Amino acid sequence: IAFGVGPFPAATLMPRAMSTLRRQHPGVGLRVEVSNWRQLLDRLRAEDIEFFVADIRDVPQDAALDIRPLGRQPGRFFVRRNHPLVGRPCQLTEVWSCGIAATKLPSVVKAGLASLLGLPKGQEPRLALECDDVAILRAVALSTDTVLAATDASVQHEVAAGKLVPLRIKGLPSLFSE
């Protein structure tokens, strides 16, 4: 079976799903590609994968696609425990000035952040680090003042261990992966 997963499903759903599949069906070969929805859609259309699990907000409506929402994963901004912004409410502009590490953001999220940051119409907010590997994003946030934009599930172990802390940002609407 060849399929694809976006960065957050890869970090949160796939480890357990792959373990379960390997235990219950050891004779089935699996090929999993981790990437963003746009590249996975190209792979699907090229028939290199059979399906993919990723954020669907930017996936175009297409009668050839059978899109089934699996639910939302809430998210927020996280920093290392001794980051200068920990322990106080802060503004999105000061969070952004630290640099944001994130996966490829859906266009609706980019537009919302641009508005909240007061950017001119049509200008997108610039990320300090865009990467489809959540482990790399976590590592950078844990070792620098860079702020990590991630789902709660993708950093639950680091938060439970006190290594990452969610920021309290004034006026920020709920963030999620769909």
PDB file of C-alpha atoms in Angstrom:
ATOM      1  CA  ILE A   1       0.000   0.000   0.000  1.00  0.00           C
ATOM      2  CA  ALA A   2       1.404   3.383  -0.994  1.00  0.00           C
ATOM      3  CA  PHE A   3      -0.059   6.481   0.623  1.00  0.00           C
ATOM      4  CA  GLY A   4       0.890   9.923   1.804  1.00  0.00           C
ATOM      5  CA  VAL A   5       0.555  11.913   4.995  1.00  0.00           C
ATOM      6  CA  GLY A   6       0.944  15.564   5.809  1.00  0.00           C
ATOM      7  CA  PRO A   7       3.389  16.712   8.480  1.00  0.00           C
ATOM      8  CA  PHE A   8       0.998  16.729  11.457  1.00  0.00           C
ATOM      9  CA  PRO A   9      -0.704  13.402  10.697  1.00  0.00           C
ATOM     10  CA  ALA A  10       2.790  11.955  10.198  1.00  0.00           C
ATOM     11  CA  ALA A  11       3.831  13.144  13.654  1.00  0.00           C
ATOM     12  CA  THR A  12       0.611  12.281  15.468  1.00  0.00           C
ATOM     13  CA  LEU A  13      -1.388   9.531  13.762  1.00  0.00           C
ATOM     14  CA  MET A  14       1.096   7.492  11.778  1.00  0.00           C
ATOM     15  CA  PRO A  15       3.426   6.060  14.441  1.00  0.00           C
ATOM     16  CA  ARG A  16       0.577   4.196  16.137  1.00  0.00           C
ATOM     17  CA  ALA A  17      -1.214   3.395  12.864  1.00  0.00           C
ATOM     18  CA  MET A  18       1.961   1.963  11.297  1.00  0.00           C
ATOM     19  CA  SER A  19       2.702  -0.116  14.405  1.00  0.00           C
ATOM     20  CA  THR A  20      -0.841  -1.480  14.437  1.00  0.00           C
ATOM     21  CA  LEU A  21      -0.757  -2.276  10.721  1.00  0.00           C
ATOM     22  CA  ARG A  22       2.611  -4.030  11.015  1.00  0.00           C
ATOM     23  CA  ARG A  23       1.403  -6.140  13.970  1.00  0.00           C
ATOM     24  CA  GLN A  24      -1.965  -7.057  12.455  1.00  0.00           C
ATOM     25  CA  HIS A  25      -0.845  -7.441   8.826  1.00  0.00           C
ATOM     26  CA  PRO A  26       2.880  -8.245   8.773  1.00  0.00           C
ATOM     27  CA  GLY A  27       2.703  -9.454   5.165  1.00  0.00           C
ATOM     28  CA  VAL A  28       1.485  -6.117   3.808  1.00  0.00           C
ATOM     29  CA  GLY A  29       4.156  -3.830   2.426  1.00  0.00           C
ATOM     30  CA  LEU A  30       3.753  -0.132   3.223  1.00  0.00           C
ATOM     31  CA  ARG A  31       5.229   2.895   1.498  1.00  0.00           C
ATOM     32  CA  VAL A  32       4.487   6.156   3.272  1.00  0.00           C
ATOM     33  CA  GLU A  33       5.383   9.539   1.817  1.00  0.00           C
ATOM     34  CA  VAL A  34       5.447  12.540   4.144  1.00  0.00           C
ATOM     35  CA  SER A  35       4.915  15.904   2.511  1.00  0.00           C
ATOM     36  CA  ASN A  36       2.494  18.813   2.244  1.00  0.00           C
ATOM     37  CA  TRP A  37      -0.928  18.451   0.668  1.00  0.00           C
ATOM     38  CA  ARG A  38       0.084  20.072  -2.636  1.00  0.00           C
ATOM     39  CA  GLN A  39       2.887  17.602  -3.315  1.00  0.00           C
ATOM     40  CA  LEU A  40       0.773  14.697  -2.091  1.00  0.00           C
ATOM     41  CA  LEU A  41      -2.040  15.698  -4.443  1.00  0.00           C
ATOM     42  CA  ASP A  42       0.435  15.697  -7.339  1.00  0.00           C
ATOM     43  CA  ARG A  43       1.607  12.220  -6.288  1.00  0.00           C
ATOM     44  CA  LEU A  44      -2.020  11.022  -6.070  1.00  0.00           C
ATOM     45  CA  ARG A  45      -2.868  12.370  -9.523  1.00  0.00           C
ATOM     46  CA  ALA A  46       0.264  10.688 -10.902  1.00  0.00           C
ATOM     47  CA  GLU A  47      -1.008   7.470  -9.263  1.00  0.00           C
ATOM     48  CA  ASP A  48       2.190   7.132  -7.232  1.00  0.00           C
ATOM     49  CA  ILE A  49       0.098   6.897  -4.030  1.00  0.00           C
ATOM     50  CA  GLU A  50      -3.395   5.551  -3.438  1.00  0.00           C
ATOM     51  CA  PHE A  51      -4.606   8.176  -0.937  1.00  0.00           C
ATOM     52  CA  PHE A  52      -3.303  10.756   1.487  1.00  0.00           C
ATOM     53  CA  VAL A  53      -4.136  12.245   4.868  1.00  0.00           C
ATOM     54  CA  ALA A  54      -3.374  15.969   5.183  1.00  0.00           C
ATOM     55  CA  ASP A  55      -4.891  19.359   5.935  1.00  0.00           C
ATOM     56  CA  ILE A  56      -7.703  19.772   3.399  1.00  0.00           C
ATOM     57  CA  ARG A  57      -8.435  23.498   3.587  1.00  0.00           C
ATOM     58  CA  ASP A  58      -6.549  24.352   0.386  1.00  0.00           C
ATOM     59  CA  VAL A  59      -7.301  21.157  -1.543  1.00  0.00           C
ATOM     60  CA  PRO A  60      -9.312  22.225  -4.611  1.00  0.00           C
ATOM     61  CA  GLN A  61     -12.814  20.912  -5.148  1.00  0.00           C
ATOM     62  CA  ASP A  62     -12.574  18.221  -7.781  1.00  0.00           C
ATOM     63  CA  ALA A  63     -15.171  15.582  -8.667  1.00  0.00           C
ATOM     64  CA  ALA A  64     -12.319  13.091  -9.135  1.00  0.00           C
ATOM     65  CA  LEU A  65     -11.372  13.412  -5.459  1.00  0.00           C
ATOM     66  CA  ASP A  66     -13.185  11.734  -2.587  1.00  0.00           C
ATOM     67  CA  ILE A  67     -12.366  14.015   0.358  1.00  0.00           C
ATOM     68  CA  ARG A  68     -13.374  12.864   3.820  1.00  0.00           C
ATOM     69  CA  PRO A  69     -12.679  15.140   6.790  1.00  0.00           C
ATOM     70  CA  LEU A  70     -11.173  13.294   9.754  1.00  0.00           C
ATOM     71  CA  GLY A  71     -11.558  16.139  12.240  1.00  0.00           C
ATOM     72  CA  ARG A  72      -9.490  18.958  13.597  1.00  0.00           C
ATOM     73  CA  GLN A  73      -6.279  19.007  15.551  1.00  0.00           C
ATOM     74  CA  PRO A  74      -6.078  22.182  17.654  1.00  0.00           C
ATOM     75  CA  GLY A  75      -2.830  24.092  17.526  1.00  0.00           C
ATOM     76  CA  ARG A  76      -1.017  27.117  18.869  1.00  0.00           C
ATOM     77  CA  PHE A  77       2.385  28.726  19.167  1.00  0.00           C
ATOM     78  CA  PHE A  78       4.992  27.050  21.396  1.00  0.00           C
ATOM     79  CA  VAL A  79       8.396  28.076  22.724  1.00  0.00           C
ATOM     80  CA  ARG A  80      11.135  26.501  24.844  1.00  0.00           C
ATOM     81  CA  ARG A  81      10.529  26.776  28.594  1.00  0.00           C
ATOM     82  CA  ASN A  82      13.068  29.570  29.194  1.00  0.00           C
ATOM     83  CA  HIS A  83      12.044  31.689  26.202  1.00  0.00           C
ATOM     84  CA  PRO A  84      11.714  35.446  26.903  1.00  0.00           C
ATOM     85  CA  LEU A  85       7.968  35.415  26.051  1.00  0.00           C
ATOM     86  CA  VAL A  86       7.013  32.663  28.536  1.00  0.00           C
ATOM     87  CA  GLY A  87       4.758  33.552  31.451  1.00  0.00           C
ATOM     88  CA  ARG A  88       3.079  36.667  30.125  1.00  0.00           C
ATOM     89  CA  PRO A  89       0.465  37.618  27.576  1.00  0.00           C
ATOM     90  CA  CYS A  90       2.053  38.880  24.376  1.00  0.00           C
ATOM     91  CA  GLN A  91       1.123  40.425  21.069  1.00  0.00           C
ATOM     92  CA  LEU A  92       1.313  38.498  17.799  1.00  0.00           C
ATOM     93  CA  THR A  93       3.739  41.095  16.415  1.00  0.00           C
ATOM     94  CA  GLU A  94       6.297  40.432  19.160  1.00  0.00           C
ATOM     95  CA  VAL A  95       5.863  36.670  18.716  1.00  0.00           C
ATOM     96  CA  TRP A  96       6.414  37.078  14.969  1.00  0.00           C
ATOM     97  CA  SER A  97       9.577  39.105  15.557  1.00  0.00           C
ATOM     98  CA  CYS A  98      11.164  36.015  17.168  1.00  0.00           C
ATOM     99  CA  GLY A  99      10.697  34.082  13.924  1.00  0.00           C
ATOM    100  CA  ILE A 100       8.069  31.423  13.276  1.00  0.00           C
ATOM    101  CA  ALA A 101       8.809  27.807  12.397  1.00  0.00           C
ATOM    102  CA  ALA A 102       5.878  26.025  10.747  1.00  0.00           C
ATOM    103  CA  THR A 103       4.769  23.594   8.101  1.00  0.00           C
ATOM    104  CA  LYS A 104       3.341  24.949   4.841  1.00  0.00           C
ATOM    105  CA  LEU A 105       0.430  27.070   6.069  1.00  0.00           C
ATOM    106  CA  PRO A 106      -3.017  26.927   4.451  1.00  0.00           C
ATOM    107  CA  SER A 107      -3.921  30.114   2.548  1.00  0.00           C
ATOM    108  CA  VAL A 108      -6.743  30.928   4.986  1.00  0.00           C
ATOM    109  CA  VAL A 109      -4.282  30.816   7.888  1.00  0.00           C
ATOM    110  CA  LYS A 110      -1.793  33.005   6.026  1.00  0.00           C
ATOM    111  CA  ALA A 111      -4.516  35.549   5.233  1.00  0.00           C
ATOM    112  CA  GLY A 112      -5.729  35.602   8.844  1.00  0.00           C
ATOM    113  CA  LEU A 113      -2.222  36.057  10.216  1.00  0.00           C
ATOM    114  CA  ALA A 114      -1.478  38.800   7.665  1.00  0.00           C
ATOM    115  CA  SER A 115      -4.578  40.659   8.836  1.00  0.00           C
ATOM    116  CA  LEU A 116      -3.703  40.245  12.521  1.00  0.00           C
ATOM    117  CA  LEU A 117      -0.148  41.420  11.826  1.00  0.00           C
ATOM    118  CA  GLY A 118      -1.469  44.491   9.982  1.00  0.00           C
ATOM    119  CA  LEU A 119       0.269  43.620   6.719  1.00  0.00           C
ATOM    120  CA  PRO A 120      -0.811  45.365   3.511  1.00  0.00           C
ATOM    121  CA  LYS A 121      -3.546  43.576   1.549  1.00  0.00           C
ATOM    122  CA  GLY A 122      -2.071  40.784  -0.554  1.00  0.00           C
ATOM    123  CA  GLN A 123       1.161  40.530   1.447  1.00  0.00           C
ATOM    124  CA  GLU A 124       1.716  37.188   3.156  1.00  0.00           C
ATOM    125  CA  PRO A 125       3.487  36.804   6.485  1.00  0.00           C
ATOM    126  CA  ARG A 126       7.005  35.442   6.098  1.00  0.00           C
ATOM    127  CA  LEU A 127       8.044  32.387   8.080  1.00  0.00           C
ATOM    128  CA  ALA A 128      11.544  32.105   9.516  1.00  0.00           C
ATOM    129  CA  LEU A 129      11.484  28.362   8.817  1.00  0.00           C
ATOM    130  CA  GLU A 130       9.015  26.415   6.660  1.00  0.00           C
ATOM    131  CA  CYS A 131       9.516  22.664   6.824  1.00  0.00           C
ATOM    132  CA  ASP A 132       7.279  19.610   6.447  1.00  0.00           C
ATOM    133  CA  ASP A 133       9.219  17.673   9.104  1.00  0.00           C
ATOM    134  CA  VAL A 134       7.715  18.355  12.532  1.00  0.00           C
ATOM    135  CA  ALA A 135      10.732  16.813  14.303  1.00  0.00           C
ATOM    136  CA  ILE A 136      13.021  19.405  12.723  1.00  0.00           C
ATOM    137  CA  LEU A 137      10.640  22.229  13.654  1.00  0.00           C
ATOM    138  CA  ARG A 138      10.511  21.003  17.276  1.00  0.00           C
ATOM    139  CA  ALA A 139      14.304  20.739  17.467  1.00  0.00           C
ATOM    140  CA  VAL A 140      14.762  24.312  16.253  1.00  0.00           C
ATOM    141  CA  ALA A 141      12.188  25.658  18.737  1.00  0.00           C
ATOM    142  CA  LEU A 142      13.838  23.747  21.582  1.00  0.00           C
ATOM    143  CA  SER A 143      17.290  25.135  20.805  1.00  0.00           C
ATOM    144  CA  THR A 144      16.570  28.743  19.738  1.00  0.00           C
ATOM    145  CA  ASP A 145      14.165  31.622  20.375  1.00  0.00           C
ATOM    146  CA  THR A 146      12.222  30.596  17.253  1.00  0.00           C
ATOM    147  CA  VAL A 147       8.497  30.125  17.900  1.00  0.00           C
ATOM    148  CA  LEU A 148       6.922  26.863  16.784  1.00  0.00           C
ATOM    149  CA  ALA A 149       3.454  26.854  15.184  1.00  0.00           C
ATOM    150  CA  ALA A 150       2.157  23.314  15.649  1.00  0.00           C
ATOM    151  CA  THR A 151      -0.766  21.160  16.642  1.00  0.00           C
ATOM    152  CA  ASP A 152      -1.079  20.295  20.310  1.00  0.00           C
ATOM    153  CA  ALA A 153      -0.873  16.580  19.511  1.00  0.00           C
ATOM    154  CA  SER A 154       2.437  16.969  17.651  1.00  0.00           C
ATOM    155  CA  VAL A 155       4.187  18.404  20.717  1.00  0.00           C
ATOM    156  CA  GLN A 156       2.273  16.717  23.540  1.00  0.00           C
ATOM    157  CA  HIS A 157       5.343  14.873  24.876  1.00  0.00           C
ATOM    158  CA  GLU A 158       7.501  18.022  24.936  1.00  0.00           C
ATOM    159  CA  VAL A 159       4.719  19.995  26.640  1.00  0.00           C
ATOM    160  CA  ALA A 160       4.132  17.218  29.211  1.00  0.00           C
ATOM    161  CA  ALA A 161       7.883  17.158  29.947  1.00  0.00           C
ATOM    162  CA  GLY A 162       7.925  20.940  30.373  1.00  0.00           C
ATOM    163  CA  LYS A 163      10.295  21.430  27.443  1.00  0.00           C
ATOM    164  CA  LEU A 164       7.805  23.407  25.307  1.00  0.00           C
ATOM    165  CA  VAL A 165       5.272  25.916  26.597  1.00  0.00           C
ATOM    166  CA  PRO A 166       2.253  27.323  24.737  1.00  0.00           C
ATOM    167  CA  LEU A 167       2.266  31.101  24.400  1.00  0.00           C
ATOM    168  CA  ARG A 168      -0.623  33.298  25.516  1.00  0.00           C
ATOM    169  CA  ILE A 169      -1.221  35.625  22.576  1.00  0.00           C
ATOM    170  CA  LYS A 170      -3.752  38.439  22.884  1.00  0.00           C
ATOM    171  CA  GLY A 171      -6.495  38.441  20.243  1.00  0.00           C
ATOM    172  CA  LEU A 172      -5.369  35.278  18.480  1.00  0.00           C
ATOM    173  CA  PRO A 173      -8.272  33.151  17.185  1.00  0.00           C
ATOM    174  CA  SER A 174      -8.229  29.379  17.551  1.00  0.00           C
ATOM    175  CA  LEU A 175      -5.719  27.644  15.330  1.00  0.00           C
ATOM    176  CA  PHE A 176      -6.103  24.106  14.008  1.00  0.00           C
ATOM    177  CA  SER A 177      -5.208  21.614  11.325  1.00  0.00           C
ATOM    178  CA  GLU A 178      -8.236  20.289   9.410  1.00  0.00           C
TER     179      GLU A 178
END
